[in-house]
Coordinates of C-alpha atoms in Angstrom, one line a residue:
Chain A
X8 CA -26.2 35.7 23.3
X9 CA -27.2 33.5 20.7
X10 CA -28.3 30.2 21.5
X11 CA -25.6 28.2 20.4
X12 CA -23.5 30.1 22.4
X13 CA -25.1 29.7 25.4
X14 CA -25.9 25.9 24.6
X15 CA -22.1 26.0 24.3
X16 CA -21.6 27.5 27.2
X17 CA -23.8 25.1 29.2
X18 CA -22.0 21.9 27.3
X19 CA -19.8 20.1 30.2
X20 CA -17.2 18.0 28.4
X21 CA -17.6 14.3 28.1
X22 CA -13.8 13.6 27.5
X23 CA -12.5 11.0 30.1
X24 CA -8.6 10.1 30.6
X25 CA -7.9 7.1 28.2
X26 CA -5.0 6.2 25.9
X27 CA -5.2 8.0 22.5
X28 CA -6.4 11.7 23.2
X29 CA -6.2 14.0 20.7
X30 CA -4.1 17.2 21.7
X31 CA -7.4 19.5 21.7
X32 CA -9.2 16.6 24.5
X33 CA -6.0 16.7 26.2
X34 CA -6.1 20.5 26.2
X35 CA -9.9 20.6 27.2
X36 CA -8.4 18.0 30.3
X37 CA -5.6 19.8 31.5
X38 CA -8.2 23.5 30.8
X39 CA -11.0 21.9 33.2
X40 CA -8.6 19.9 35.7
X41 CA -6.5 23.6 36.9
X42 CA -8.8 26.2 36.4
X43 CA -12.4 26.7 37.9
X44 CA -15.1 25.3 34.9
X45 CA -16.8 29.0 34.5
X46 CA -12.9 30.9 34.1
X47 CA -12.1 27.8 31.4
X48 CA -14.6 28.7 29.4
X49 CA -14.6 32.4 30.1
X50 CA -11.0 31.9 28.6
X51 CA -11.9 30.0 25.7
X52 CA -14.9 31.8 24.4
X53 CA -14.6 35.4 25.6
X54 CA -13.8 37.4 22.7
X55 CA -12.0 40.1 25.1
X56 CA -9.9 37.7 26.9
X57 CA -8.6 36.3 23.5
X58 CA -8.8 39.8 21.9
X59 CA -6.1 41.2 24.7
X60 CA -4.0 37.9 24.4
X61 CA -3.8 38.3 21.2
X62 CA -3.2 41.9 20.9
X63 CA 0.0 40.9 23.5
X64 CA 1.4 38.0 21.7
X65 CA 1.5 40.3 18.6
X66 CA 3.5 43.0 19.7
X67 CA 5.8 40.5 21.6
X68 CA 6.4 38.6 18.5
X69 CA 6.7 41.2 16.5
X70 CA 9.2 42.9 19.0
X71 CA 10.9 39.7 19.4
X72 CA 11.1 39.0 16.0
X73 CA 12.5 42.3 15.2
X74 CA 15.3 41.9 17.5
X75 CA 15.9 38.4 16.7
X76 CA 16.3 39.0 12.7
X77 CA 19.1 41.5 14.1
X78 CA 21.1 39.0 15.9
X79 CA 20.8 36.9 12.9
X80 CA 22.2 38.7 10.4
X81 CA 25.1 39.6 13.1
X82 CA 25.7 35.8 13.2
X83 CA 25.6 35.7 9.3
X84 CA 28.2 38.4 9.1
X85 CA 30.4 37.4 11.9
X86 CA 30.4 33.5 10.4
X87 CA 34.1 31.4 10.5
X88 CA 35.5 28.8 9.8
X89 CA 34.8 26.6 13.5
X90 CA 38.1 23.8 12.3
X91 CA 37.3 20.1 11.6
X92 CA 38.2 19.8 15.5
X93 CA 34.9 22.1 16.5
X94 CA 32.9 21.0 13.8
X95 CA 33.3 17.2 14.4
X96 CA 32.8 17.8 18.4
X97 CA 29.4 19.6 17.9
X98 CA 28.3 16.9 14.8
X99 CA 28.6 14.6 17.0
X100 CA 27.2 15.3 19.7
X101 CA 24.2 16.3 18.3
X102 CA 24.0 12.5 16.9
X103 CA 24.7 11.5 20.3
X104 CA 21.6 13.8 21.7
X105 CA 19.4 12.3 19.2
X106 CA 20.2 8.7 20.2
X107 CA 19.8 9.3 23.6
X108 CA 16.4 11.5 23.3
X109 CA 15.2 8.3 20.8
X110 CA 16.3 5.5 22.9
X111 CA 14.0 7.2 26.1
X112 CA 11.2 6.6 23.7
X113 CA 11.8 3.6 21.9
X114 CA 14.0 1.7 24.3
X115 CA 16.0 0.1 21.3
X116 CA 19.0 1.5 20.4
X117 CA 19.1 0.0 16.6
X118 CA 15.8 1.4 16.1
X119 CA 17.0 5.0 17.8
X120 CA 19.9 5.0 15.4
X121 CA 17.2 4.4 12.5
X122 CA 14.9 7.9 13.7
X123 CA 18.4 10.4 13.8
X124 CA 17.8 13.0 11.3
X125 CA 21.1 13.8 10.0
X126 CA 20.3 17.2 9.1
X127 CA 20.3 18.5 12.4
X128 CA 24.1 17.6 13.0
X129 CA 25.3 19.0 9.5
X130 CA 23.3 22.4 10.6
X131 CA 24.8 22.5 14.6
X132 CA 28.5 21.5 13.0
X133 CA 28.2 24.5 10.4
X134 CA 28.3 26.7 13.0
X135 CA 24.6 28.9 11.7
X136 CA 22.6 31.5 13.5
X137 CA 20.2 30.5 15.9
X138 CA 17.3 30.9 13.7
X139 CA 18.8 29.0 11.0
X140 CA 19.5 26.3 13.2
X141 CA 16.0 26.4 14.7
X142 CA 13.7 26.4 11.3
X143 CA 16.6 24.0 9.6
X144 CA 16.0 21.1 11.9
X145 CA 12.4 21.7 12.3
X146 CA 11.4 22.1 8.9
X147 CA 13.9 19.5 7.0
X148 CA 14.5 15.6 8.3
X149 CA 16.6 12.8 6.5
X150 CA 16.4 10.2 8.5
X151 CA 16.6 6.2 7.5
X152 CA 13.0 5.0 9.0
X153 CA 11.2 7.9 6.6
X154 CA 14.1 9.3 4.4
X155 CA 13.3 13.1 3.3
X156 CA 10.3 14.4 4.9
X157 CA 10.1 18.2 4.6
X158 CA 7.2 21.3 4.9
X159 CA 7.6 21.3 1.1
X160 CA 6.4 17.0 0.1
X161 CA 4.0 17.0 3.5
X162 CA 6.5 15.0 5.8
X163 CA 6.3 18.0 8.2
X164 CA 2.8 20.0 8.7
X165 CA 3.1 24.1 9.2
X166 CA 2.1 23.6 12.7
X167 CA 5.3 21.3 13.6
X168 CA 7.6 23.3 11.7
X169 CA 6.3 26.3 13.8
X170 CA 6.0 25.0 17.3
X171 CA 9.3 23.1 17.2
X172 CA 11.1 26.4 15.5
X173 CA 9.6 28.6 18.2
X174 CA 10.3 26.3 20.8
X175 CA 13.9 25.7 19.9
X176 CA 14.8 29.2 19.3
X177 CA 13.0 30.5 22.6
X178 CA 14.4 28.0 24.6
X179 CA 18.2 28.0 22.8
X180 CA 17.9 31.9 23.6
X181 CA 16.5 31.6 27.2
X182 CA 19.5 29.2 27.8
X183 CA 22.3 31.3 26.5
X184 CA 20.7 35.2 27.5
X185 CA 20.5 33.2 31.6
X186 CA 24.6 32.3 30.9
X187 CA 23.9 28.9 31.1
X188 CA 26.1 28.2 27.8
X189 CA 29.2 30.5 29.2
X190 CA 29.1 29.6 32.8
X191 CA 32.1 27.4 32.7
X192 CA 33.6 31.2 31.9
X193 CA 32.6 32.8 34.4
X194 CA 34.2 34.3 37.7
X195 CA 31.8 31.3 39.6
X196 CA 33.6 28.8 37.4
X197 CA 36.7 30.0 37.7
X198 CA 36.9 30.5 41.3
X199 CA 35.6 27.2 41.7
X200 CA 38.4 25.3 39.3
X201 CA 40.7 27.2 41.1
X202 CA 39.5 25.7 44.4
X203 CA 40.0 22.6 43.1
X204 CA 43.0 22.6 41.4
X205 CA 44.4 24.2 44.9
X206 CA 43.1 21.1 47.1
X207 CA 44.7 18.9 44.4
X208 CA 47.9 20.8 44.8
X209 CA 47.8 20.8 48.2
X210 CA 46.9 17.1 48.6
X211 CA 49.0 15.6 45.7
X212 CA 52.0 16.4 43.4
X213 CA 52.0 19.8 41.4
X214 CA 52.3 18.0 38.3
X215 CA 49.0 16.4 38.5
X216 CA 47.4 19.5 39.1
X217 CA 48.7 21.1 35.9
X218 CA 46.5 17.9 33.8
X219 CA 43.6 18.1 36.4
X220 CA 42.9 22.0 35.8
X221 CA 42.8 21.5 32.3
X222 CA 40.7 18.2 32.5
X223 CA 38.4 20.0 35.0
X224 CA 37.7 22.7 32.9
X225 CA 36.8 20.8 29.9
X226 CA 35.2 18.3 31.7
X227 CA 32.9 21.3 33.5
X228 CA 32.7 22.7 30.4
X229 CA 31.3 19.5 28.7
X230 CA 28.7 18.8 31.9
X231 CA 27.5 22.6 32.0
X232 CA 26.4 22.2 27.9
X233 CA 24.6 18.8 28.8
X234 CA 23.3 20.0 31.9
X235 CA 22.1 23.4 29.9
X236 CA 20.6 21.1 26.9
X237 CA 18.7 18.8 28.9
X238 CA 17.1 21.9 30.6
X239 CA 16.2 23.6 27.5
X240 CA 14.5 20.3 26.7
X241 CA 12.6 19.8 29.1
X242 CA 11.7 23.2 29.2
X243 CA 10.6 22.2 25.3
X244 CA 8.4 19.7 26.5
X245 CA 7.1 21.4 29.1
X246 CA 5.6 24.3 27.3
X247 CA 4.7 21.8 24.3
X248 CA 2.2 20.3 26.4
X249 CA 0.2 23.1 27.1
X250 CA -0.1 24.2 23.8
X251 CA -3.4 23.8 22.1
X252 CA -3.0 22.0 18.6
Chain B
X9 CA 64.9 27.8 20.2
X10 CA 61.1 28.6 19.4
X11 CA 58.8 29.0 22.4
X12 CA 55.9 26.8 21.9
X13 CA 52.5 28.4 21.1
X14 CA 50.4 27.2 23.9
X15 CA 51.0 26.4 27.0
X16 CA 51.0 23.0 28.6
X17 CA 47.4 23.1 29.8
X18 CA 46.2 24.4 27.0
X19 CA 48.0 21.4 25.1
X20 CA 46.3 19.0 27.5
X21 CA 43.2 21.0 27.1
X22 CA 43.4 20.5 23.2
X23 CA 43.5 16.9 24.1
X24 CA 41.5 15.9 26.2
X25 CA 39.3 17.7 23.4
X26 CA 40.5 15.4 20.4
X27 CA 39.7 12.2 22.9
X28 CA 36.2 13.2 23.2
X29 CA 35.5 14.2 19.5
X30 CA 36.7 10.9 18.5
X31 CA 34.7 9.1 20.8
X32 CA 31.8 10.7 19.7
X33 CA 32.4 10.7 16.0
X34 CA 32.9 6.7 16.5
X35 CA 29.6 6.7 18.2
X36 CA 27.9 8.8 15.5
X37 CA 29.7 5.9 12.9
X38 CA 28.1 3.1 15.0
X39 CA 24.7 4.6 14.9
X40 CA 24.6 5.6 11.4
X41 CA 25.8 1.9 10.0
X42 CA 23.2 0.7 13.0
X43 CA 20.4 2.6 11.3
X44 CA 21.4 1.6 7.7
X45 CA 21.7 -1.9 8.9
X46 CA 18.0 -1.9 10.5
X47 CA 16.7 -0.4 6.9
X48 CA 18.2 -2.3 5.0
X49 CA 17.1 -5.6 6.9
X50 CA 13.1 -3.9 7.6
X51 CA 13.1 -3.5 3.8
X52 CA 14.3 -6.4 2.5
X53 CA 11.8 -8.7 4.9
X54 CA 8.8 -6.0 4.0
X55 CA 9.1 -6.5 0.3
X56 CA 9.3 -10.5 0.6
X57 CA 7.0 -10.9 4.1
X58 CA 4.9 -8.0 4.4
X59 CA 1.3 -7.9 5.4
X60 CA -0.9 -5.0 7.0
X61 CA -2.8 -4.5 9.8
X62 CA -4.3 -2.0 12.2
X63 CA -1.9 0.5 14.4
X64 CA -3.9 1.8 18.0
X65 CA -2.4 5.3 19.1
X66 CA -1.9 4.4 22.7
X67 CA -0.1 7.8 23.3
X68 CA 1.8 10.7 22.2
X69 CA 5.3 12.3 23.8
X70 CA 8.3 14.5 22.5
X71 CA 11.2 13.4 22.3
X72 CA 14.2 15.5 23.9
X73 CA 17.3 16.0 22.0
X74 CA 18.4 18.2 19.4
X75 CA 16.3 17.6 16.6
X76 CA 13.2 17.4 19.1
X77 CA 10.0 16.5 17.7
X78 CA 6.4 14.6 18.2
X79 CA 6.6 10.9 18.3
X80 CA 3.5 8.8 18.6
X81 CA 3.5 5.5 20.4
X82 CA 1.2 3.0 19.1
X83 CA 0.3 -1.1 19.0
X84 CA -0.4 -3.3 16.5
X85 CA -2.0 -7.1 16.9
X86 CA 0.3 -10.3 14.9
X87 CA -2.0 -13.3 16.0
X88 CA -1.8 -13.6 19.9
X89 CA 0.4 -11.0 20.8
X90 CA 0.3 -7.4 20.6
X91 CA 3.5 -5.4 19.5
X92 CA 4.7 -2.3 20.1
X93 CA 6.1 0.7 17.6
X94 CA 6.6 4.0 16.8
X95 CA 6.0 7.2 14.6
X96 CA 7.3 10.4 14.2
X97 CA 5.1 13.7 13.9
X98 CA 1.8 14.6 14.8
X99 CA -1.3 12.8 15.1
X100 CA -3.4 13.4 11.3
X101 CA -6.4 15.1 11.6
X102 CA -6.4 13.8 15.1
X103 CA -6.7 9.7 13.9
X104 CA -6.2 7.1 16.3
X105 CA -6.0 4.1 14.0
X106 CA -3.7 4.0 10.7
X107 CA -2.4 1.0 8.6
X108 CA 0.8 -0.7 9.9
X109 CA 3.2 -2.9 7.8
X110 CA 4.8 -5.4 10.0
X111 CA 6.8 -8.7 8.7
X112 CA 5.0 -12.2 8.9
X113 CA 9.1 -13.6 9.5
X114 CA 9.2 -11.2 12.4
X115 CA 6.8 -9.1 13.4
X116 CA 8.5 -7.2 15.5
X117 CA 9.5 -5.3 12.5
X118 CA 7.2 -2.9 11.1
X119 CA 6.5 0.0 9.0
X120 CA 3.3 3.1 10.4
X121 CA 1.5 4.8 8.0
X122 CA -0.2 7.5 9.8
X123 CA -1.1 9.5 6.8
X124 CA -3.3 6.5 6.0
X125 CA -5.7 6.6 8.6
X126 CA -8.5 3.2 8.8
X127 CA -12.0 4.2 9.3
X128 CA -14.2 1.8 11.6
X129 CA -16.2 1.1 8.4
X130 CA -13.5 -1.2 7.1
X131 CA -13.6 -5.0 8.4
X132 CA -10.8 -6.0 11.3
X133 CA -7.9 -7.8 9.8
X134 CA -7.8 -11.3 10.1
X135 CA -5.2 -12.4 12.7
X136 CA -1.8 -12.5 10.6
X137 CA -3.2 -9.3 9.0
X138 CA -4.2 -8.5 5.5
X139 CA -1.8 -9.7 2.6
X140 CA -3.1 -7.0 0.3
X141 CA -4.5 -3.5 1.1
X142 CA -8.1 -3.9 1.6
X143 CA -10.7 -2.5 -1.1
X144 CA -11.9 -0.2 0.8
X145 CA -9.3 2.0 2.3
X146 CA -8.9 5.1 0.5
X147 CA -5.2 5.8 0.5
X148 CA -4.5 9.3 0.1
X149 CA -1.9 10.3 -2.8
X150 CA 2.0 9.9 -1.6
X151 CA 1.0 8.6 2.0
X152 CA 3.0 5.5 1.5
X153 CA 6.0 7.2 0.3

């Protein structure tokens, strides 16, 4: 070992927890605070630990990524026409998702409205592919507080554009290959409406259950896609922060 | 006599869908004249009351939603009191101070540059911040755009 390295080696970090940490102190942090010190830096500077993590993530992304282009172009060549009806439900909620994940940051609901990008919801209410949808948001924003900001006039640097692509298409697939986005379809769901629309029946008149299965299906339907969103967020955020910058 | 295409819980179905995209398209209205309103107001009193000052990163988070991304909290000092703002992205390079554009008429309002990051080297701003960009900051090409 050369001396640096072992210098290196010795070097105990001097970062303390304060406002303002940069994403590599906050790494070094979160590295030091879970894992015994000699394993953090066995993971950090080993060349055969990172040599065999790398070697992994490559042929899983390249796997993934194989399999993912085929899906797309499915999606391209299976592409309708959604209906205004669709199109204006999922434009809108998107808006609505964005004000609500703003206003838990800002606390203002004026300057919320000002952050929306308005790309997003034109992408989600065209009905595109997954990975469209994914690299679209990430990598173009139109919003009032900046305007255009885009990978191409520096608005949005490579890294964002690939962490939040990679993070919204893994976690948009995890969501949808666990039948989180169909579960209001399934037998579970069914059973259970039917459940309900029997005590309803049973309880009141037979012409209010013919409006309440209805209502409780959309209603499920509506509260399964939030439920499944907020999850795939946070599971977003999650990963987010233990990724090095 | 033609028999109707649906049934009648599919009709309410269809309904109950139409109530809820019109709710939400009226909400997506409000928030888009909401967020025209607040530019048009933030640059109207930047252009006739705006001065600079120093932004402190205080903190980083990501936002959840469907266009999620990296905000970065940060504060800003008018006088006395200490305000409170936002940015979108990434930290630059890692730099915990960058100019702010706030208005005298109410500071509150504000403007972060975080491309333009302010090196300890230049002086503090006096208390109702800078009126023009100090001398010595080097602005990097289209970071104020």
């Amino acid at each position: 070992m050369t001396d640096d390295t072992l210098a290196a080696l010795a070097a105990r970090p001097r970062y303390t927890l304060r406002p303002g940490l940069t994403p590599e102190e906050r790494l070094w942090l979160h590295t030091v605070t879970t894992m015994p010190y000699e394993m953090a830096l066995m993971v950090r500077l080993d060349p055969v630990v990172r040599s065999v993590g790398g070697a992994v993530v490559a042929v899983g992304a390249g796997t993934a990524g194989a399999a993912a282009i085929s899906e797309e172009v499915a999606g391209y060549s299976s592409l309708r026409w959604l209906g205004w009806g669709s199109m204006g439900l999922r434009f809108g909620a998107n808006v609505v998702g964005q004000e609500i994940g703003y206003v838990t940051q800002t606390h203002d609901l004026a300057e919320a409205a000002y952050k929306i990008n308005w790309v997003s919801p034109v992408l989600s209410a065209a009905g595109l592919p997954l990975i469209t949808t994914s690299v679209g948001s990430a990598a173009f924003k139109l919003d009032f507080e900046k305007k255009y900001r885009s990978i191409f006039n520096g608005g949005v640097s490579n890294y964002e554009l690939t962490r939040d692509s990679f993070l919204n298409y893994g976690f948009g697939q995890a969501t949808r290959l666990s039948g989180l986005d169909d579960w209001h379809r399934s037998p579970q769901a069914i059973k259970f409406i039917g459940g309900l629309r029997y005590q309803i029946s049973f309880r009141l008149s037979s012409r209010l259950t013919t409006g309440a299965g209805s209502t409780i299906s959309t209603v499920l339907e509506t509260s399964n896609r939030t439920a499944a969103g907020a999850i795939r967020k946070y599971g977003t955020e999650e990963t987010k922060k233990q990724l090095p910058k | 006599m033609n028999q109707p295409d649906t049934t009648p819980a599919a009709q309410q179905g269809d309904r109950l869908k139409t109530v809820l995209t019109t709710i939400l398209l009226l909400i997506t209205a409000a928030c888009f004249v909401a967020g025209f309103n607040h530019m048009r107001q933030k640059d109207a009193e930047m252009a006739a009351y705006g001065h600079y000052t120093v932004g402190e990163v205080t903190s980083t988070g990501y936002v959840i939603g469907p266009n999620s991304e990296s905000i970065i909290h940060f504060t800003y000092q008018v006088g006395d009191s200490t305000y409170e703002g936002t940015e979108p992205g990434d930290l630059v390079n890692g730099r915990t101070r960058f100019l702010v554009r706030f208005s005298t008429k109410n500071p509150a309002n504000y403007e972060g540059y975080k491309r333009v990051p302010i090196p300890y080297y230049v002086p503090a701003p006096p208390p109702e911040g800078w009126a023009k960009l100090p001398p010595e900051l080097d602005i990097p090409a289209g970071a104020m755009d």
